[in-house]
Amino acid sequence: MAQNNSGRKKPNILVTGTPGTGKTTTSSFLAEATQLRHINVGDLVRDKKLHDGWDEQLDCHVINEDLVCDELEEMMEEGGNIVDYHGCDFFPERWFDHVVVLQTENSVLYDRLSKRGYTGAKLTNNIECEIFQVLLEEAKDSYPDDIVVALRSDTIDDINRNVATLTDWVRNWCPKPE
Ligand code: ADP
Ligand code: MN
């Protein structure tokens, strides 16, 4: 595989999945356990204005993918990042050593997103996104099969187990010889 983890001393992990599946919760626990850097791409887009305005229909920022990738490039080359975002097809393939897709049972996700204040099309779009495994397909289309894993995220126990599994993965990762 070309340019895989070229020269990184620490791995980069992508944590993706439908909104509400637990990416930010999982990533922040994992960052605490591993001392890797948690990058919440949604927050970064908002704080650094890496967007082309607001999409009234989808009720979210129109992310500028080029600006986001430019912003992240240096940190990703350095390694040691946990990237948290509900999309993954626009990041360079060479950035990631491990791609985690979180998945949540539909009724559980429905309750979480309702609690977050999602209603109408925004709520149903996200539930459909989960039912049709859109993020898992996107991850499989964008990264080598052997680095993509789907992890269940229905309960707190799931989070604890996922963080433990991923912490082990980080500890066992070693840079490939150049
Ligand atoms: P995301 O970043 O994927 O949108 P969050 O981490 O913000 O998701 O989680 C959304 C909400 O759901 C939070 O209130 C969080 O505490 C809860 N949550 C997420 N994952 C789980 C889980 N596996 N078990 C129980 N609650 C969860
Ligand atoms: Mn989040």
Short mmCIF file of N, CA and C and ligand atoms in Angstrom, two decimals:
data_model
loop_
_atom_site.label_atom_id
_atom_site.label_comp_id
_atom_site.label_asym_id
_atom_site.label_seq_id
_atom_site.Cartn_x
_atom_site.Cartn_y
_atom_site.Cartn_z
N MET A 1 0.83 -1.19 0.00
CA MET A 1 0.00 0.00 0.00
C MET A 1 0.88 1.26 0.00
N ALA A 2 0.63 2.13 -0.87
CA ALA A 2 1.50 3.29 -1.03
C ALA A 2 1.40 4.24 0.16
N GLN A 3 2.53 4.69 0.62
CA GLN A 3 2.61 5.76 1.61
C GLN A 3 1.88 5.48 2.91
N ASN A 4 1.69 4.19 3.26
CA ASN A 4 0.98 3.92 4.50
C ASN A 4 1.83 4.30 5.70
N ASN A 5 1.25 5.06 6.62
CA ASN A 5 1.88 5.59 7.84
C ASN A 5 3.35 6.01 7.64
N SER A 6 3.59 6.69 6.57
CA SER A 6 4.95 7.08 6.21
C SER A 6 5.60 7.96 7.28
N GLY A 7 6.50 7.34 8.04
CA GLY A 7 7.32 8.10 8.97
C GLY A 7 6.66 8.53 10.27
N ARG A 8 5.42 8.14 10.51
CA ARG A 8 4.77 8.56 11.76
C ARG A 8 5.29 7.74 12.93
N LYS A 9 5.51 8.44 14.05
CA LYS A 9 5.96 7.73 15.26
C LYS A 9 4.76 7.27 16.09
N LYS A 10 3.63 7.94 15.87
CA LYS A 10 2.39 7.56 16.56
C LYS A 10 1.29 7.42 15.52
N PRO A 11 0.31 6.56 15.78
CA PRO A 11 -0.74 6.32 14.78
C PRO A 11 -1.79 7.43 14.72
N ASN A 12 -2.47 7.49 13.60
CA ASN A 12 -3.66 8.33 13.45
C ASN A 12 -4.89 7.43 13.35
N ILE A 13 -5.90 7.78 14.13
CA ILE A 13 -7.15 7.01 14.13
C ILE A 13 -8.29 7.90 13.69
N LEU A 14 -9.15 7.38 12.83
CA LEU A 14 -10.36 8.10 12.46
C LEU A 14 -11.54 7.45 13.18
N VAL A 15 -12.32 8.25 13.89
CA VAL A 15 -13.53 7.75 14.52
C VAL A 15 -14.71 8.39 13.79
N THR A 16 -15.45 7.55 13.06
CA THR A 16 -16.56 8.08 12.27
C THR A 16 -17.86 7.35 12.62
N GLY A 17 -18.95 7.77 12.01
CA GLY A 17 -20.26 7.19 12.31
C GLY A 17 -21.33 8.28 12.22
N THR A 18 -22.56 7.85 12.16
CA THR A 18 -23.71 8.77 12.13
C THR A 18 -23.68 9.67 13.37
N PRO A 19 -24.12 10.93 13.24
CA PRO A 19 -24.24 11.77 14.44
C PRO A 19 -25.01 11.04 15.55
N GLY A 20 -24.51 11.13 16.77
CA GLY A 20 -25.16 10.51 17.92
C GLY A 20 -24.67 9.12 18.27
N THR A 21 -23.79 8.54 17.45
CA THR A 21 -23.33 7.18 17.73
C THR A 21 -22.24 7.15 18.83
N GLY A 22 -21.76 8.33 19.24
CA GLY A 22 -20.82 8.35 20.36
C GLY A 22 -19.37 8.65 19.97
N LYS A 23 -19.17 9.27 18.82
CA LYS A 23 -17.80 9.57 18.36
C LYS A 23 -17.04 10.47 19.34
N THR A 24 -17.69 11.55 19.77
CA THR A 24 -16.99 12.52 20.61
C THR A 24 -16.74 11.95 22.00
N THR A 25 -17.72 11.24 22.54
CA THR A 25 -17.55 10.62 23.86
C THR A 25 -16.41 9.59 23.80
N THR A 26 -16.46 8.71 22.82
CA THR A 26 -15.44 7.67 22.67
C THR A 26 -14.06 8.28 22.44
N SER A 27 -14.00 9.27 21.54
CA SER A 27 -12.71 9.89 21.21
C SER A 27 -12.09 10.58 22.41
N SER A 28 -12.92 11.24 23.23
CA SER A 28 -12.31 11.96 24.35
C SER A 28 -11.81 11.00 25.42
N PHE A 29 -12.54 9.90 25.66
CA PHE A 29 -12.03 8.87 26.60
C PHE A 29 -10.74 8.24 26.05
N LEU A 30 -10.75 7.98 24.76
CA LEU A 30 -9.58 7.35 24.15
C LEU A 30 -8.36 8.28 24.22
N ALA A 31 -8.60 9.56 24.01
CA ALA A 31 -7.51 10.54 24.07
C ALA A 31 -6.92 10.59 25.49
N GLU A 32 -7.82 10.50 26.47
CA GLU A 32 -7.37 10.52 27.85
C GLU A 32 -6.51 9.29 28.15
N ALA A 33 -6.95 8.13 27.65
CA ALA A 33 -6.26 6.88 27.94
C ALA A 33 -4.93 6.74 27.21
N THR A 34 -4.81 7.38 26.06
CA THR A 34 -3.64 7.15 25.20
C THR A 34 -2.73 8.36 25.07
N GLN A 35 -3.22 9.53 25.52
CA GLN A 35 -2.49 10.79 25.32
C GLN A 35 -2.39 11.18 23.84
N LEU A 36 -3.23 10.59 23.00
CA LEU A 36 -3.29 11.08 21.62
C LEU A 36 -4.14 12.35 21.61
N ARG A 37 -4.04 13.11 20.52
CA ARG A 37 -4.74 14.38 20.39
C ARG A 37 -6.12 14.17 19.75
N HIS A 38 -7.16 14.61 20.45
CA HIS A 38 -8.53 14.49 19.92
C HIS A 38 -8.85 15.71 19.05
N ILE A 39 -9.14 15.46 17.79
CA ILE A 39 -9.53 16.55 16.90
C ILE A 39 -11.00 16.39 16.53
N ASN A 40 -11.84 17.26 17.09
CA ASN A 40 -13.26 17.25 16.76
C ASN A 40 -13.44 18.16 15.54
N VAL A 41 -13.61 17.53 14.38
CA VAL A 41 -13.60 18.29 13.11
C VAL A 41 -14.76 19.29 13.05
N GLY A 42 -15.92 18.91 13.59
CA GLY A 42 -17.06 19.83 13.60
C GLY A 42 -16.74 21.11 14.36
N ASP A 43 -16.11 20.98 15.52
CA ASP A 43 -15.72 22.15 16.31
C ASP A 43 -14.68 22.99 15.58
N LEU A 44 -13.71 22.29 14.96
CA LEU A 44 -12.64 22.97 14.23
C LEU A 44 -13.22 23.80 13.07
N VAL A 45 -14.18 23.22 12.37
CA VAL A 45 -14.83 23.90 11.24
C VAL A 45 -15.51 25.18 11.73
N ARG A 46 -16.17 25.06 12.86
CA ARG A 46 -16.87 26.22 13.42
C ARG A 46 -15.88 27.27 13.92
N ASP A 47 -14.90 26.83 14.72
CA ASP A 47 -13.97 27.78 15.36
C ASP A 47 -13.07 28.48 14.36
N LYS A 48 -12.61 27.74 13.35
CA LYS A 48 -11.68 28.33 12.37
C LYS A 48 -12.38 28.74 11.08
N LYS A 49 -13.71 28.66 11.11
CA LYS A 49 -14.52 29.06 9.95
C LYS A 49 -14.07 28.37 8.66
N LEU A 50 -13.93 27.04 8.73
CA LEU A 50 -13.51 26.28 7.55
C LEU A 50 -14.75 25.81 6.78
N HIS A 51 -15.66 26.76 6.55
CA HIS A 51 -16.92 26.41 5.89
C HIS A 51 -17.32 27.50 4.89
N ASP A 52 -18.29 27.16 4.08
CA ASP A 52 -18.83 28.13 3.11
C ASP A 52 -20.24 28.52 3.50
N GLY A 53 -20.42 28.84 4.77
CA GLY A 53 -21.72 29.31 5.23
C GLY A 53 -22.58 28.22 5.83
N TRP A 54 -23.83 28.53 6.03
CA TRP A 54 -24.77 27.68 6.73
C TRP A 54 -25.77 27.07 5.76
N ASP A 55 -26.01 25.79 5.85
CA ASP A 55 -27.02 25.14 5.03
C ASP A 55 -28.34 25.11 5.80
N GLU A 56 -29.27 25.98 5.36
CA GLU A 56 -30.55 26.11 6.07
C GLU A 56 -31.32 24.79 6.05
N GLN A 57 -31.25 24.11 4.92
CA GLN A 57 -32.03 22.89 4.76
C GLN A 57 -31.52 21.76 5.66
N LEU A 58 -30.20 21.59 5.67
CA LEU A 58 -29.62 20.52 6.48
C LEU A 58 -29.30 20.99 7.90
N ASP A 59 -29.43 22.31 8.14
CA ASP A 59 -29.21 22.85 9.48
C ASP A 59 -27.80 22.54 10.00
N CYS A 60 -26.83 22.79 9.14
CA CYS A 60 -25.43 22.59 9.54
C CYS A 60 -24.53 23.42 8.62
N HIS A 61 -23.26 23.55 9.01
CA HIS A 61 -22.32 24.28 8.17
C HIS A 61 -22.02 23.51 6.89
N VAL A 62 -21.79 24.24 5.80
CA VAL A 62 -21.31 23.63 4.56
C VAL A 62 -19.80 23.55 4.68
N ILE A 63 -19.30 22.40 5.05
CA ILE A 63 -17.88 22.24 5.32
C ILE A 63 -17.06 22.44 4.04
N ASN A 64 -15.93 23.15 4.19
CA ASN A 64 -15.02 23.31 3.05
C ASN A 64 -13.91 22.28 3.21
N GLU A 65 -14.03 21.19 2.46
CA GLU A 65 -13.16 20.02 2.65
C GLU A 65 -11.68 20.35 2.42
N ASP A 66 -11.41 21.23 1.43
CA ASP A 66 -10.02 21.58 1.16
C ASP A 66 -9.41 22.34 2.32
N LEU A 67 -10.16 23.29 2.87
CA LEU A 67 -9.65 24.06 4.01
C LEU A 67 -9.40 23.16 5.20
N VAL A 68 -10.31 22.21 5.43
CA VAL A 68 -10.15 21.29 6.56
C VAL A 68 -8.89 20.45 6.38
N CYS A 69 -8.69 19.91 5.20
CA CYS A 69 -7.51 19.06 4.96
C CYS A 69 -6.22 19.87 5.07
N ASP A 70 -6.23 21.10 4.57
CA ASP A 70 -5.04 21.96 4.71
C ASP A 70 -4.73 22.22 6.18
N GLU A 71 -5.79 22.49 6.94
CA GLU A 71 -5.63 22.78 8.37
C GLU A 71 -5.02 21.59 9.12
N LEU A 72 -5.40 20.38 8.71
CA LEU A 72 -5.00 19.18 9.46
C LEU A 72 -3.68 18.56 8.99
N GLU A 73 -3.25 18.89 7.78
CA GLU A 73 -2.15 18.16 7.14
C GLU A 73 -0.91 18.00 8.04
N GLU A 74 -0.46 19.09 8.63
CA GLU A 74 0.78 19.05 9.40
C GLU A 74 0.65 18.12 10.61
N MET A 75 -0.45 18.24 11.33
CA MET A 75 -0.67 17.38 12.51
C MET A 75 -0.78 15.92 12.11
N MET A 76 -1.40 15.67 10.97
CA MET A 76 -1.57 14.30 10.52
C MET A 76 -0.24 13.68 10.10
N GLU A 77 0.62 14.49 9.51
CA GLU A 77 1.95 14.00 9.15
C GLU A 77 2.75 13.64 10.39
N GLU A 78 2.56 14.45 11.40
CA GLU A 78 3.27 14.23 12.67
C GLU A 78 2.76 12.94 13.35
N GLY A 79 1.47 12.66 13.24
CA GLY A 79 0.87 11.46 13.84
C GLY A 79 0.34 11.72 15.23
N GLY A 80 -0.31 10.68 15.80
CA GLY A 80 -0.83 10.79 17.16
C GLY A 80 -2.15 11.51 17.28
N ASN A 81 -3.03 11.35 16.27
CA ASN A 81 -4.31 12.06 16.27
C ASN A 81 -5.51 11.11 16.27
N ILE A 82 -6.56 11.54 16.96
CA ILE A 82 -7.86 10.88 16.86
C ILE A 82 -8.78 11.88 16.19
N VAL A 83 -9.17 11.59 14.96
CA VAL A 83 -10.01 12.51 14.20
C VAL A 83 -11.47 12.05 14.29
N ASP A 84 -12.33 12.95 14.74
CA ASP A 84 -13.73 12.66 15.07
C ASP A 84 -14.63 13.42 14.09
N TYR A 85 -15.24 12.68 13.15
CA TYR A 85 -16.13 13.36 12.18
C TYR A 85 -17.13 12.39 11.56
N HIS A 86 -18.32 12.92 11.21
CA HIS A 86 -19.38 12.09 10.64
C HIS A 86 -19.28 11.99 9.11
N GLY A 87 -18.05 11.95 8.63
CA GLY A 87 -17.81 11.78 7.20
C GLY A 87 -16.36 11.38 7.08
N CYS A 88 -15.99 10.75 5.96
CA CYS A 88 -14.59 10.31 5.90
C CYS A 88 -14.05 10.22 4.50
N ASP A 89 -14.86 10.51 3.47
CA ASP A 89 -14.39 10.24 2.11
C ASP A 89 -13.48 11.33 1.55
N PHE A 90 -13.34 12.44 2.25
CA PHE A 90 -12.52 13.53 1.70
C PHE A 90 -11.15 13.65 2.36
N PHE A 91 -10.90 12.83 3.40
CA PHE A 91 -9.57 12.84 4.00
C PHE A 91 -8.65 11.96 3.14
N PRO A 92 -7.35 12.36 3.03
CA PRO A 92 -6.44 11.50 2.27
C PRO A 92 -6.32 10.11 2.91
N GLU A 93 -6.33 9.10 2.09
CA GLU A 93 -6.27 7.71 2.56
C GLU A 93 -5.01 7.47 3.40
N ARG A 94 -3.91 8.12 3.01
CA ARG A 94 -2.63 7.89 3.68
C ARG A 94 -2.59 8.39 5.13
N TRP A 95 -3.54 9.20 5.53
CA TRP A 95 -3.53 9.77 6.88
C TRP A 95 -3.75 8.74 7.99
N PHE A 96 -4.56 7.69 7.70
CA PHE A 96 -5.05 6.87 8.81
C PHE A 96 -4.47 5.46 8.88
N ASP A 97 -4.21 5.05 10.12
CA ASP A 97 -3.75 3.69 10.39
C ASP A 97 -4.89 2.79 10.83
N HIS A 98 -5.97 3.42 11.32
CA HIS A 98 -7.11 2.66 11.83
C HIS A 98 -8.36 3.51 11.63
N VAL A 99 -9.43 2.91 11.12
CA VAL A 99 -10.68 3.64 10.89
C VAL A 99 -11.80 2.93 11.64
N VAL A 100 -12.38 3.62 12.60
CA VAL A 100 -13.40 3.04 13.46
C VAL A 100 -14.76 3.62 13.07
N VAL A 101 -15.70 2.74 12.77
CA VAL A 101 -17.07 3.19 12.46
C VAL A 101 -17.97 2.77 13.62
N LEU A 102 -18.50 3.74 14.36
CA LEU A 102 -19.39 3.42 15.46
C LEU A 102 -20.81 3.21 14.93
N GLN A 103 -21.51 2.22 15.52
CA GLN A 103 -22.86 1.92 15.07
C GLN A 103 -23.79 1.78 16.27
N THR A 104 -25.01 2.29 16.11
CA THR A 104 -25.97 2.28 17.21
C THR A 104 -27.32 1.78 16.71
N GLU A 105 -27.94 1.00 17.55
CA GLU A 105 -29.26 0.44 17.26
C GLU A 105 -30.25 1.62 17.01
N ASN A 106 -31.13 1.45 16.00
CA ASN A 106 -31.96 2.57 15.54
C ASN A 106 -32.78 3.26 16.62
N SER A 107 -33.45 2.47 17.48
CA SER A 107 -34.33 3.10 18.48
C SER A 107 -33.50 3.84 19.53
N VAL A 108 -32.31 3.31 19.84
CA VAL A 108 -31.41 3.98 20.79
C VAL A 108 -30.93 5.30 20.19
N LEU A 109 -30.57 5.25 18.93
CA LEU A 109 -30.08 6.46 18.24
C LEU A 109 -31.20 7.49 18.14
N TYR A 110 -32.39 7.02 17.84
CA TYR A 110 -33.55 7.92 17.73
C TYR A 110 -33.72 8.71 19.03
N ASP A 111 -33.64 8.03 20.16
CA ASP A 111 -33.79 8.70 21.46
C ASP A 111 -32.66 9.70 21.71
N ARG A 112 -31.43 9.30 21.38
CA ARG A 112 -30.30 10.21 21.59
C ARG A 112 -30.44 11.48 20.77
N LEU A 113 -30.82 11.33 19.50
CA LEU A 113 -30.91 12.50 18.63
C LEU A 113 -32.11 13.38 19.00
N SER A 114 -33.20 12.76 19.44
CA SER A 114 -34.35 13.55 19.90
C SER A 114 -33.95 14.38 21.11
N LYS A 115 -33.22 13.75 22.02
CA LYS A 115 -32.74 14.46 23.22
C LYS A 115 -31.85 15.62 22.83
N ARG A 116 -31.12 15.47 21.75
CA ARG A 116 -30.24 16.52 21.28
C ARG A 116 -31.02 17.63 20.57
N GLY A 117 -32.33 17.42 20.41
CA GLY A 117 -33.17 18.46 19.81
C GLY A 117 -33.40 18.28 18.32
N TYR A 118 -32.94 17.14 17.76
CA TYR A 118 -33.18 16.91 16.34
C TYR A 118 -34.65 16.53 16.13
N THR A 119 -35.27 17.13 15.09
CA THR A 119 -36.65 16.79 14.74
C THR A 119 -36.76 16.71 13.23
N GLY A 120 -37.92 16.29 12.76
CA GLY A 120 -38.25 16.33 11.32
C GLY A 120 -37.22 15.66 10.44
N ALA A 121 -36.91 16.34 9.32
CA ALA A 121 -36.04 15.74 8.31
C ALA A 121 -34.64 15.47 8.87
N LYS A 122 -34.16 16.35 9.73
CA LYS A 122 -32.81 16.18 10.27
C LYS A 122 -32.73 14.87 11.07
N LEU A 123 -33.79 14.61 11.83
CA LEU A 123 -33.84 13.37 12.62
C LEU A 123 -33.96 12.14 11.71
N THR A 124 -34.91 12.18 10.78
CA THR A 124 -35.12 10.99 9.94
C THR A 124 -33.93 10.74 8.99
N ASN A 125 -33.32 11.83 8.50
CA ASN A 125 -32.14 11.65 7.64
C ASN A 125 -31.03 10.90 8.36
N ASN A 126 -30.82 11.27 9.61
CA ASN A 126 -29.74 10.62 10.37
C ASN A 126 -30.08 9.18 10.72
N ILE A 127 -31.33 8.92 11.03
CA ILE A 127 -31.74 7.53 11.31
C ILE A 127 -31.56 6.67 10.05
N GLU A 128 -31.96 7.24 8.90
CA GLU A 128 -31.78 6.50 7.64
C GLU A 128 -30.30 6.26 7.34
N CYS A 129 -29.51 7.27 7.63
CA CYS A 129 -28.06 7.16 7.43
C CYS A 129 -27.52 5.95 8.22
N GLU A 130 -28.06 5.75 9.41
CA GLU A 130 -27.62 4.63 10.25
C GLU A 130 -28.18 3.30 9.73
N ILE A 131 -29.48 3.30 9.38
CA ILE A 131 -30.11 2.07 8.87
C ILE A 131 -29.37 1.56 7.63
N PHE A 132 -29.01 2.47 6.74
CA PHE A 132 -28.37 2.06 5.49
C PHE A 132 -26.85 1.95 5.60
N GLN A 133 -26.33 2.10 6.83
CA GLN A 133 -24.90 1.93 7.08
C GLN A 133 -24.05 2.79 6.15
N VAL A 134 -24.50 4.01 5.95
CA VAL A 134 -23.84 4.92 5.01
C VAL A 134 -22.37 5.14 5.37
N LEU A 135 -22.09 5.36 6.65
CA LEU A 135 -20.71 5.64 7.05
C LEU A 135 -19.81 4.42 6.93
N LEU A 136 -20.37 3.23 7.19
CA LEU A 136 -19.56 2.02 7.05
C LEU A 136 -19.19 1.82 5.58
N GLU A 137 -20.16 2.03 4.69
CA GLU A 137 -19.89 1.91 3.25
C GLU A 137 -18.86 2.95 2.80
N GLU A 138 -19.04 4.17 3.29
CA GLU A 138 -18.13 5.26 2.92
C GLU A 138 -16.70 4.93 3.38
N ALA A 139 -16.60 4.40 4.59
CA ALA A 139 -15.27 4.05 5.12
C ALA A 139 -14.64 2.93 4.31
N LYS A 140 -15.46 1.92 3.97
CA LYS A 140 -14.93 0.78 3.19
C LYS A 140 -14.53 1.21 1.79
N ASP A 141 -15.27 2.18 1.24
CA ASP A 141 -14.93 2.68 -0.10
C ASP A 141 -13.68 3.56 -0.08
N SER A 142 -13.37 4.14 1.06
CA SER A 142 -12.31 5.14 1.11
C SER A 142 -11.00 4.63 1.68
N TYR A 143 -11.03 3.50 2.41
CA TYR A 143 -9.83 3.00 3.09
C TYR A 143 -9.67 1.51 2.87
N PRO A 144 -8.44 1.01 3.03
CA PRO A 144 -8.24 -0.43 2.86
C PRO A 144 -9.08 -1.22 3.87
N ASP A 145 -9.67 -2.33 3.40
CA ASP A 145 -10.56 -3.15 4.24
C ASP A 145 -9.95 -3.53 5.58
N ASP A 146 -8.65 -3.82 5.57
CA ASP A 146 -8.03 -4.35 6.78
C ASP A 146 -7.77 -3.29 7.86
N ILE A 147 -8.06 -2.02 7.59
CA ILE A 147 -7.92 -1.04 8.67
C ILE A 147 -9.28 -0.52 9.16
N VAL A 148 -10.37 -0.96 8.52
CA VAL A 148 -11.70 -0.47 8.90
C VAL A 148 -12.37 -1.46 9.87
N VAL A 149 -12.81 -0.95 11.04
CA VAL A 149 -13.56 -1.80 11.97
C VAL A 149 -14.87 -1.11 12.35
N ALA A 150 -15.94 -1.91 12.45
CA ALA A 150 -17.23 -1.40 12.92
C ALA A 150 -17.38 -1.81 14.38
N LEU A 151 -17.72 -0.86 15.25
CA LEU A 151 -17.89 -1.16 16.66
C LEU A 151 -19.28 -0.71 17.13
N ARG A 152 -19.93 -1.57 17.89
CA ARG A 152 -21.26 -1.26 18.42
C ARG A 152 -21.16 -0.23 19.54
N SER A 153 -22.07 0.73 19.54
CA SER A 153 -22.04 1.78 20.56
C SER A 153 -23.45 2.08 21.05
N ASP A 154 -24.06 1.07 21.72
CA ASP A 154 -25.42 1.22 22.24
C ASP A 154 -25.43 1.64 23.71
N THR A 155 -24.46 1.14 24.46
CA THR A 155 -24.48 1.32 25.92
C THR A 155 -23.15 1.87 26.42
N ILE A 156 -23.15 2.27 27.70
CA ILE A 156 -21.91 2.73 28.33
C ILE A 156 -20.88 1.60 28.36
N ASP A 157 -21.36 0.36 28.60
CA ASP A 157 -20.44 -0.79 28.55
C ASP A 157 -19.74 -0.90 27.20
N ASP A 158 -20.51 -0.64 26.15
CA ASP A 158 -19.91 -0.67 24.79
C ASP A 158 -18.79 0.37 24.69
N ILE A 159 -19.06 1.58 25.20
CA ILE A 159 -18.03 2.63 25.15
C ILE A 159 -16.78 2.17 25.89
N ASN A 160 -16.97 1.67 27.10
CA ASN A 160 -15.81 1.24 27.90
C ASN A 160 -15.03 0.15 27.18
N ARG A 161 -15.76 -0.81 26.59
CA ARG A 161 -15.08 -1.90 25.89
C ARG A 161 -14.36 -1.37 24.65
N ASN A 162 -15.03 -0.49 23.91
CA ASN A 162 -14.40 0.05 22.70
C ASN A 162 -13.14 0.85 23.03
N VAL A 163 -13.21 1.64 24.11
CA VAL A 163 -12.03 2.43 24.50
C VAL A 163 -10.89 1.50 24.91
N ALA A 164 -11.22 0.43 25.65
CA ALA A 164 -10.19 -0.52 26.07
C ALA A 164 -9.56 -1.21 24.86
N THR A 165 -10.40 -1.66 23.93
CA THR A 165 -9.90 -2.32 22.72
C THR A 165 -8.99 -1.40 21.91
N LEU A 166 -9.44 -0.15 21.76
CA LEU A 166 -8.67 0.79 20.95
C LEU A 166 -7.39 1.22 21.66
N THR A 167 -7.43 1.31 22.98
CA THR A 167 -6.23 1.64 23.74
C THR A 167 -5.18 0.54 23.54
N ASP A 168 -5.62 -0.72 23.59
CA ASP A 168 -4.71 -1.84 23.31
C ASP A 168 -4.14 -1.73 21.91
N TRP A 169 -5.01 -1.40 20.97
CA TRP A 169 -4.55 -1.28 19.59
C TRP A 169 -3.44 -0.22 19.48
N VAL A 170 -3.64 0.91 20.13
CA VAL A 170 -2.65 1.99 20.09
C VAL A 170 -1.34 1.53 20.70
N ARG A 171 -1.44 0.84 21.86
CA ARG A 171 -0.22 0.39 22.55
C ARG A 171 0.57 -0.60 21.70
N ASN A 172 -0.15 -1.39 20.91
CA ASN A 172 0.52 -2.42 20.10
C ASN A 172 0.97 -1.92 18.72
N TRP A 173 0.58 -0.71 18.40
CA TRP A 173 0.95 -0.19 17.08
C TRP A 173 2.43 0.15 17.03
N CYS A 174 3.08 -0.24 15.97
CA CYS A 174 4.45 0.26 15.83
C CYS A 174 4.65 0.77 14.42
N PRO A 175 5.51 1.78 14.30
CA PRO A 175 5.74 2.38 12.98
C PRO A 175 6.32 1.33 12.04
N LYS A 176 5.88 1.36 10.80
CA LYS A 176 6.46 0.47 9.80
C LYS A 176 7.86 0.95 9.47
N PRO A 177 8.80 0.03 9.25
CA PRO A 177 10.15 0.46 8.85
C PRO A 177 10.06 1.24 7.53
N GLU A 178 10.88 2.30 7.44
CA GLU A 178 10.79 3.14 6.23
C GLU A 178 11.54 2.53 5.07
P1 ADP B 1 -21.39 11.96 18.29
O1 ADP B 1 -20.11 12.68 18.59
O2 ADP B 1 -21.18 10.71 17.48
O3 ADP B 1 -22.45 12.82 17.68
P2 ADP B 1 -21.70 11.93 21.18
O4 ADP B 1 -20.46 11.32 21.71
O5 ADP B 1 -21.81 13.42 21.24
O6 ADP B 1 -21.98 11.43 19.68
O7 ADP B 1 -22.93 11.25 21.95
C1 ADP B 1 -24.25 11.75 21.81
C2 ADP B 1 -25.02 11.49 23.10
O8 ADP B 1 -25.24 10.10 23.26
C3 ADP B 1 -24.27 11.94 24.35
O9 ADP B 1 -25.23 12.42 25.26
C4 ADP B 1 -23.61 10.68 24.85
O10 ADP B 1 -23.45 10.70 26.24
C5 ADP B 1 -24.61 9.60 24.43
N1 ADP B 1 -23.93 8.36 24.06
C6 ADP B 1 -23.08 8.20 23.03
N2 ADP B 1 -22.67 6.93 22.92
C7 ADP B 1 -23.26 6.27 23.92
C8 ADP B 1 -23.24 4.89 24.34
N3 ADP B 1 -22.50 3.96 23.70
N4 ADP B 1 -23.97 4.55 25.43
C9 ADP B 1 -24.71 5.48 26.07
N5 ADP B 1 -24.79 6.78 25.71
C10 ADP B 1 -24.07 7.17 24.66
MN MN B 2 -19.58 14.73 18.06
#
